Amino acid sequence: MFISMNEAVEFLKNCDNVYILTHQSPDGDCTGAGFALHDILRNMDKKSAVLCCDEFPDKFNFMTDTENNADFTPETFITVDVADKRLLGKYEEIYGDKINLCIDHHISNKDYAERTLLEADSAAACQVLYRLSCAMGVELSDYAACCIYTGIATDTGCFKFENAGAETHRIIAEIMYRHKLKYADINRKMFDIKSKARMILESRFINLMEEYLDNRLIIAPVTIDIINEIGIDYDEFEGLAPMTIELDGTEVGVLMKEREPNIYRCSFRSANDVNVSEICKILDGGGHAKAAGCTIEGCTLEEAKRRIIEAVRKVMP
Ligand SMILES: [Mn+2]
């Protein structure tokens, strides 16, 4: 059931012993929202912990290096930035049907939780959480502000994407005005610093790009063989998908990452008006109009590509 901001405020005021769950392959937004909410709750003298089925990448240490003890009996389950309970990974089975509140900004949200606070026009789950903290009348700590900044910065590609509108800039200005925030440091950590393996993958990217549908579709498959050869970690793929739409003339770009043999995590990006959330819906995934994803499994790479091309053809004019 979708709820209003005020209903979410009431719920948060009255909850306790909270497990906050993020999505698998944690990004800056779900990590930021998870730890910011954790900080808000503990400052209200509530017990909480942030859980993710995958490990948080080291580059998020400045958010995750905090007291985070899940050693209590949870009564409340909250997801942040999780559009579909399947994105909880191995935690889906344990917690998937117990989620009391979902805080999200994905238009494709599956409404799997008891209550869902959905703001599909928000740039990030962290932006929804910021507005929620204002509605609750809580003063953010510098730490929580830093987490929220990071989530908004990463989900907007450092304030570059269309989702970074006036409201987003207004909120960021407010956060910068009120809090000590080393935003240049955060931006460098999130967007500029790369491992050597990541640089090698980027240098080889042009050879991975395959052109389809009159060069309007680019598919870049990164197989386990390549991943092993380069020695790149899965958490080093963030920010790589936009490279699939850098080539002039591309409408849709797809980064395929072979997570396990014949399990492909696919990240879709749209350069202009093609709605990739619609494409991913056909492939049993979801997301936003300009950035979406799905998992294709149980088939060969060639078959997976064929399914992608077919789905793109259905949506792209
Ligand atoms: Mn997000």
Short mmCIF file of C-alpha atoms and ligand atoms in Angstrom, two decimals:
data_model
loop_
_atom_site.label_atom_id
_atom_site.label_comp_id
_atom_site.label_asym_id
_atom_site.label_seq_id
_atom_site.Cartn_x
_atom_site.Cartn_y
_atom_site.Cartn_z
CA MET A 1 0.00 0.00 0.00
CA PHE A 2 1.35 3.41 -0.93
CA ILE A 3 1.33 5.86 1.95
CA SER A 4 1.82 9.60 2.44
CA MET A 5 4.79 11.33 3.99
CA ASN A 6 2.80 11.98 7.18
CA GLU A 7 1.88 8.32 7.51
CA ALA A 8 5.55 7.39 7.11
CA VAL A 9 6.47 9.92 9.81
CA GLU A 10 3.90 8.40 12.19
CA PHE A 11 5.19 4.90 11.45
CA LEU A 12 8.84 5.82 12.06
CA LYS A 13 8.02 7.62 15.31
CA ASN A 14 6.33 4.53 16.66
CA CYS A 15 8.63 1.75 15.43
CA ASP A 16 11.59 0.18 17.22
CA ASN A 17 14.14 -2.65 16.87
CA VAL A 18 14.56 -2.03 13.19
CA TYR A 19 16.39 -3.97 10.53
CA ILE A 20 17.10 -1.67 7.58
CA LEU A 21 17.63 -3.63 4.38
CA THR A 22 19.32 -2.41 1.21
CA HIS A 23 19.40 -4.00 -2.24
CA GLN A 24 22.04 -6.41 -3.50
CA SER A 25 25.18 -4.98 -5.15
CA PRO A 26 24.84 -1.97 -2.85
CA ASP A 27 25.34 1.43 -4.49
CA GLY A 28 25.85 4.88 -2.98
CA ASP A 29 22.12 5.57 -2.72
CA CYS A 30 20.95 2.49 -0.82
CA THR A 31 24.06 2.58 1.37
CA GLY A 32 23.61 6.28 2.09
CA ALA A 33 19.90 5.94 2.77
CA GLY A 34 20.41 2.85 4.93
CA PHE A 35 23.07 4.39 7.17
CA ALA A 36 21.41 7.82 7.31
CA LEU A 37 18.16 6.20 8.47
CA HIS A 38 20.13 4.09 10.96
CA ASP A 39 21.65 7.28 12.37
CA ILE A 40 18.28 9.05 12.54
CA LEU A 41 16.73 6.12 14.40
CA ARG A 42 19.55 5.74 16.91
CA ASN A 43 19.38 9.45 17.65
CA MET A 44 15.73 8.82 18.51
CA ASP A 45 16.98 6.14 20.97
CA LYS A 46 15.74 3.31 18.81
CA LYS A 47 17.66 0.14 18.09
CA SER A 48 18.50 -0.44 14.45
CA ALA A 49 20.97 -2.12 12.11
CA VAL A 50 21.68 -1.98 8.38
CA LEU A 51 21.76 -5.28 6.51
CA CYS A 52 22.73 -6.15 2.95
CA CYS A 53 23.10 -9.57 1.34
CA ASP A 54 26.36 -8.41 -0.31
CA GLU A 55 29.30 -6.73 1.36
CA PHE A 56 29.48 -2.95 1.16
CA PRO A 57 32.37 -1.81 -1.08
CA ASP A 58 35.41 -0.35 0.70
CA LYS A 59 34.90 3.02 -0.94
CA PHE A 60 31.76 3.43 1.23
CA ASN A 61 33.81 3.05 4.44
CA PHE A 62 33.12 6.63 5.44
CA MET A 63 29.43 5.65 5.68
CA THR A 64 29.65 2.01 6.82
CA ASP A 65 32.39 2.44 9.48
CA THR A 66 29.94 3.08 12.27
CA GLU A 67 28.46 1.07 15.10
CA ASN A 68 26.11 -1.36 13.33
CA ASN A 69 25.17 -4.31 15.48
CA ALA A 70 22.32 -6.56 14.33
CA ASP A 71 22.48 -8.62 17.50
CA PHE A 72 18.91 -8.00 18.68
CA THR A 73 15.48 -9.39 17.91
CA PRO A 74 14.04 -7.26 15.12
CA GLU A 75 10.42 -6.12 15.24
CA THR A 76 10.42 -3.78 12.25
CA PHE A 77 11.76 -4.24 8.75
CA ILE A 78 12.40 -1.27 6.49
CA THR A 79 13.83 -1.34 2.98
CA VAL A 80 15.50 1.64 1.30
CA ASP A 81 15.92 2.02 -2.47
CA VAL A 82 14.57 -1.53 -3.01
CA ALA A 83 11.98 -1.56 -5.82
CA ASP A 84 11.43 -5.31 -5.79
CA LYS A 85 11.86 -7.76 -2.91
CA ARG A 86 13.89 -10.03 -5.21
CA LEU A 87 16.65 -7.40 -4.99
CA LEU A 88 17.13 -8.42 -1.34
CA GLY A 89 19.06 -11.43 -2.69
CA LYS A 90 19.46 -14.17 -0.10
CA TYR A 91 17.53 -12.07 2.41
CA GLU A 92 14.40 -12.22 0.28
CA GLU A 93 13.45 -15.61 1.64
CA ILE A 94 13.89 -14.55 5.27
CA TYR A 95 12.56 -10.97 5.21
CA GLY A 96 10.88 -10.48 1.81
CA ASP A 97 7.31 -10.89 3.09
CA LYS A 98 7.88 -9.06 6.37
CA ILE A 99 8.75 -5.59 5.15
CA ASN A 100 6.73 -3.03 7.13
CA LEU A 101 7.95 0.06 5.30
CA CYS A 102 9.66 0.61 1.97
CA ILE A 103 11.23 4.00 1.22
CA ASP A 104 11.85 4.25 -2.50
CA HIS A 105 12.01 6.39 -5.64
CA HIS A 106 11.66 3.78 -8.42
CA ILE A 107 8.65 4.18 -10.69
CA SER A 108 8.76 0.38 -11.09
CA ASN A 109 8.25 -0.25 -7.34
CA LYS A 110 6.38 -3.53 -6.92
CA ASP A 111 4.44 -2.46 -3.81
CA TYR A 112 5.65 -5.58 -1.97
CA ALA A 113 5.80 -3.95 1.47
CA GLU A 114 3.03 -3.38 4.01
CA ARG A 115 3.54 0.37 3.44
CA THR A 116 5.51 2.10 0.70
CA LEU A 117 6.59 5.71 0.68
CA LEU A 118 7.25 6.20 -3.02
CA GLU A 119 8.38 9.45 -4.57
CA ALA A 120 9.07 8.50 -8.15
CA ASP A 121 10.12 12.04 -9.06
CA SER A 122 12.87 12.04 -6.43
CA ALA A 123 16.42 11.79 -7.71
CA ALA A 124 17.38 9.28 -5.04
CA ALA A 125 16.05 7.30 -2.09
CA CYS A 126 18.30 9.62 -0.09
CA GLN A 127 16.28 12.58 -1.34
CA VAL A 128 13.06 10.92 -0.10
CA LEU A 129 14.76 10.25 3.20
CA TYR A 130 15.90 13.87 3.48
CA ARG A 131 12.34 15.10 2.99
CA LEU A 132 11.17 12.51 5.51
CA SER A 133 13.69 13.75 8.09
CA CYS A 134 12.38 17.30 7.57
CA ALA A 135 8.79 16.10 7.99
CA MET A 136 9.81 14.33 11.19
CA GLY A 137 11.42 17.52 12.45
CA VAL A 138 14.73 15.80 13.18
CA GLU A 139 18.04 17.56 12.84
CA LEU A 140 20.47 15.46 10.80
CA SER A 141 23.95 14.80 12.13
CA ASP A 142 26.88 15.79 9.90
CA TYR A 143 27.40 12.06 9.36
CA ALA A 144 23.82 11.46 8.15
CA ALA A 145 24.04 14.55 5.95
CA CYS A 146 27.19 13.13 4.40
CA CYS A 147 25.40 9.80 3.71
CA ILE A 148 22.45 11.61 2.11
CA TYR A 149 24.72 13.79 0.00
CA THR A 150 26.52 10.68 -1.27
CA GLY A 151 23.29 8.92 -2.27
CA ILE A 152 22.01 11.92 -4.18
CA ALA A 153 25.39 12.57 -5.82
CA THR A 154 25.79 8.96 -6.99
CA ASP A 155 22.21 8.51 -8.26
CA THR A 156 22.48 11.74 -10.28
CA GLY A 157 25.91 10.93 -11.72
CA CYS A 158 27.34 13.85 -9.76
CA PHE A 159 24.34 16.09 -10.52
CA LYS A 160 24.61 15.48 -14.24
CA PHE A 161 21.50 13.43 -15.05
CA GLU A 162 18.01 14.70 -15.78
CA ASN A 163 16.82 13.64 -12.32
CA ALA A 164 19.03 16.37 -10.78
CA GLY A 165 16.43 19.13 -10.97
CA ALA A 166 15.77 22.27 -8.99
CA GLU A 167 14.44 20.42 -5.92
CA THR A 168 17.56 18.25 -5.78
CA HIS A 169 19.87 21.26 -6.01
CA ARG A 170 17.84 23.11 -3.39
CA ILE A 171 18.14 20.17 -0.97
CA ILE A 172 21.87 19.80 -1.62
CA ALA A 173 22.34 23.53 -1.04
CA GLU A 174 20.48 23.24 2.27
CA ILE A 175 22.62 20.28 3.32
CA MET A 176 25.83 22.12 2.39
CA TYR A 177 24.66 25.21 4.20
CA ARG A 178 23.86 23.40 7.44
CA HIS A 179 26.49 20.70 7.65
CA LYS A 180 30.21 20.16 7.47
CA LEU A 181 30.54 18.20 4.30
CA LYS A 182 33.70 17.34 2.42
CA TYR A 183 31.84 17.11 -0.86
CA ALA A 184 34.91 17.39 -3.10
CA ASP A 185 36.48 14.46 -1.23
CA ILE A 186 33.29 12.43 -1.54
CA ASN A 187 32.99 13.21 -5.26
CA ARG A 188 36.58 12.20 -5.89
CA LYS A 189 36.05 8.92 -3.98
CA MET A 190 32.78 8.19 -5.79
CA PHE A 191 33.61 9.30 -9.33
CA ASP A 192 37.33 9.74 -9.94
CA ILE A 193 39.37 7.17 -8.04
CA LYS A 194 39.63 3.83 -9.84
CA SER A 195 41.53 0.62 -9.36
CA LYS A 196 44.02 -0.39 -12.01
CA ALA A 197 41.74 -3.31 -12.94
CA ARG A 198 38.88 -0.91 -13.56
CA MET A 199 41.08 1.27 -15.75
CA ILE A 200 42.14 -1.76 -17.75
CA LEU A 201 38.50 -2.74 -18.24
CA GLU A 202 37.67 0.80 -19.38
CA SER A 203 40.59 0.78 -21.80
CA ARG A 204 39.21 -2.42 -23.35
CA PHE A 205 35.62 -1.23 -23.37
CA ILE A 206 35.50 -0.16 -27.01
CA ASN A 207 36.28 -3.74 -28.04
CA LEU A 208 33.47 -5.09 -25.87
CA MET A 209 30.85 -2.83 -27.43
CA GLU A 210 28.65 -4.53 -30.00
CA GLU A 211 26.37 -2.45 -32.21
CA TYR A 212 22.83 -3.54 -33.08
CA LEU A 213 19.65 -2.05 -34.60
CA ASP A 214 21.41 0.39 -36.94
CA ASN A 215 23.94 1.22 -34.22
CA ARG A 216 21.20 2.63 -32.01
CA LEU A 217 21.69 -0.18 -29.49
CA ILE A 218 25.04 -1.00 -27.88
CA ILE A 219 25.50 -4.16 -25.86
CA ALA A 220 28.73 -4.58 -23.89
CA PRO A 221 28.99 -8.07 -22.38
CA VAL A 222 31.58 -8.57 -19.65
CA THR A 223 31.93 -12.32 -19.22
CA ILE A 224 33.38 -14.21 -16.27
CA ASP A 225 36.40 -15.00 -18.45
CA ILE A 226 37.14 -11.30 -18.89
CA ILE A 227 36.43 -10.56 -15.22
CA ASN A 228 38.87 -13.27 -14.14
CA GLU A 229 41.49 -12.25 -16.67
CA ILE A 230 41.47 -8.62 -15.55
CA GLY A 231 40.95 -9.48 -11.88
CA ILE A 232 38.23 -6.89 -11.34
CA ASP A 233 35.79 -7.08 -8.43
CA TYR A 234 32.05 -6.92 -9.02
CA ASP A 235 31.76 -3.82 -6.87
CA GLU A 236 34.08 -1.96 -9.26
CA PHE A 237 31.45 -1.86 -12.01
CA GLU A 238 29.53 1.10 -10.62
CA GLY A 239 29.47 4.00 -13.06
CA LEU A 240 30.53 1.82 -15.99
CA ALA A 241 27.08 1.46 -17.56
CA PRO A 242 26.94 5.10 -18.77
CA MET A 243 29.91 4.32 -21.05
CA THR A 244 27.52 2.24 -23.17
CA ILE A 245 25.75 5.41 -24.36
CA GLU A 246 28.82 7.57 -24.90
CA LEU A 247 29.15 6.71 -28.58
CA ASP A 248 27.42 9.31 -30.74
CA GLY A 249 24.18 7.97 -32.23
CA THR A 250 23.50 5.42 -29.48
CA GLU A 251 19.97 5.45 -28.04
CA VAL A 252 20.15 2.49 -25.66
CA GLY A 253 23.22 1.00 -24.00
CA VAL A 254 23.36 -2.28 -22.09
CA LEU A 255 26.17 -3.39 -19.83
CA MET A 256 25.97 -7.15 -19.25
CA LYS A 257 27.89 -8.45 -16.27
CA GLU A 258 28.13 -12.24 -15.93
CA ARG A 259 27.67 -12.62 -12.18
CA GLU A 260 27.75 -16.41 -12.16
CA PRO A 261 27.99 -18.79 -15.13
CA ASN A 262 25.06 -17.83 -17.37
CA ILE A 263 23.59 -15.32 -14.92
CA TYR A 264 23.75 -11.87 -16.49
CA ARG A 265 23.05 -8.68 -14.54
CA CYS A 266 22.13 -6.14 -17.18
CA SER A 267 22.26 -2.36 -16.69
CA PHE A 268 20.35 -0.33 -19.27
CA ARG A 269 20.94 3.34 -20.04
CA SER A 270 18.98 5.62 -22.33
CA ALA A 271 20.68 8.49 -24.14
CA ASN A 272 17.50 10.34 -25.07
CA ASP A 273 13.81 9.44 -25.01
CA VAL A 274 13.68 5.64 -25.06
CA ASN A 275 12.22 4.45 -21.74
CA VAL A 276 14.54 1.67 -20.58
CA SER A 277 12.34 0.94 -17.56
CA GLU A 278 9.72 -0.28 -20.08
CA ILE A 279 12.33 -2.46 -21.79
CA CYS A 280 13.45 -3.95 -18.50
CA LYS A 281 9.84 -4.64 -17.52
CA ILE A 282 9.59 -6.96 -20.54
CA LEU A 283 12.71 -8.72 -19.25
CA ASP A 284 11.26 -9.01 -15.73
CA GLY A 285 13.27 -6.12 -14.31
CA GLY A 286 12.65 -2.42 -13.69
CA GLY A 287 14.11 0.92 -12.75
CA HIS A 288 13.91 4.46 -14.06
CA ALA A 289 13.19 5.84 -17.55
CA LYS A 290 16.87 6.54 -18.23
CA ALA A 291 18.52 3.90 -16.06
CA ALA A 292 17.10 0.46 -15.40
CA GLY A 293 18.16 -3.14 -14.98
CA CYS A 294 17.26 -6.80 -15.11
CA THR A 295 18.79 -10.21 -14.62
CA ILE A 296 18.78 -12.75 -17.43
CA GLU A 297 19.66 -16.29 -16.48
CA GLY A 298 19.56 -19.87 -17.55
CA CYS A 299 20.64 -19.26 -21.14
CA THR A 300 23.72 -18.68 -23.22
CA LEU A 301 25.18 -15.24 -23.79
CA GLU A 302 23.93 -15.29 -27.38
CA GLU A 303 20.39 -16.10 -26.25
CA ALA A 304 20.53 -13.41 -23.56
CA LYS A 305 21.59 -10.84 -26.15
CA ARG A 306 18.81 -11.99 -28.48
CA ARG A 307 16.24 -11.40 -25.71
CA ILE A 308 17.64 -7.94 -25.05
CA ILE A 309 17.55 -6.98 -28.74
CA GLU A 310 13.97 -8.23 -29.04
CA ALA A 311 12.82 -6.26 -25.97
CA VAL A 312 14.60 -3.09 -27.16
CA ARG A 313 12.99 -3.46 -30.57
CA LYS A 314 9.53 -3.57 -28.96
CA VAL A 315 9.99 -0.28 -27.10
CA MET A 316 12.34 1.74 -29.30
CA PRO A 317 10.46 3.51 -32.10
MN MN B 1 18.43 4.91 -5.86
#
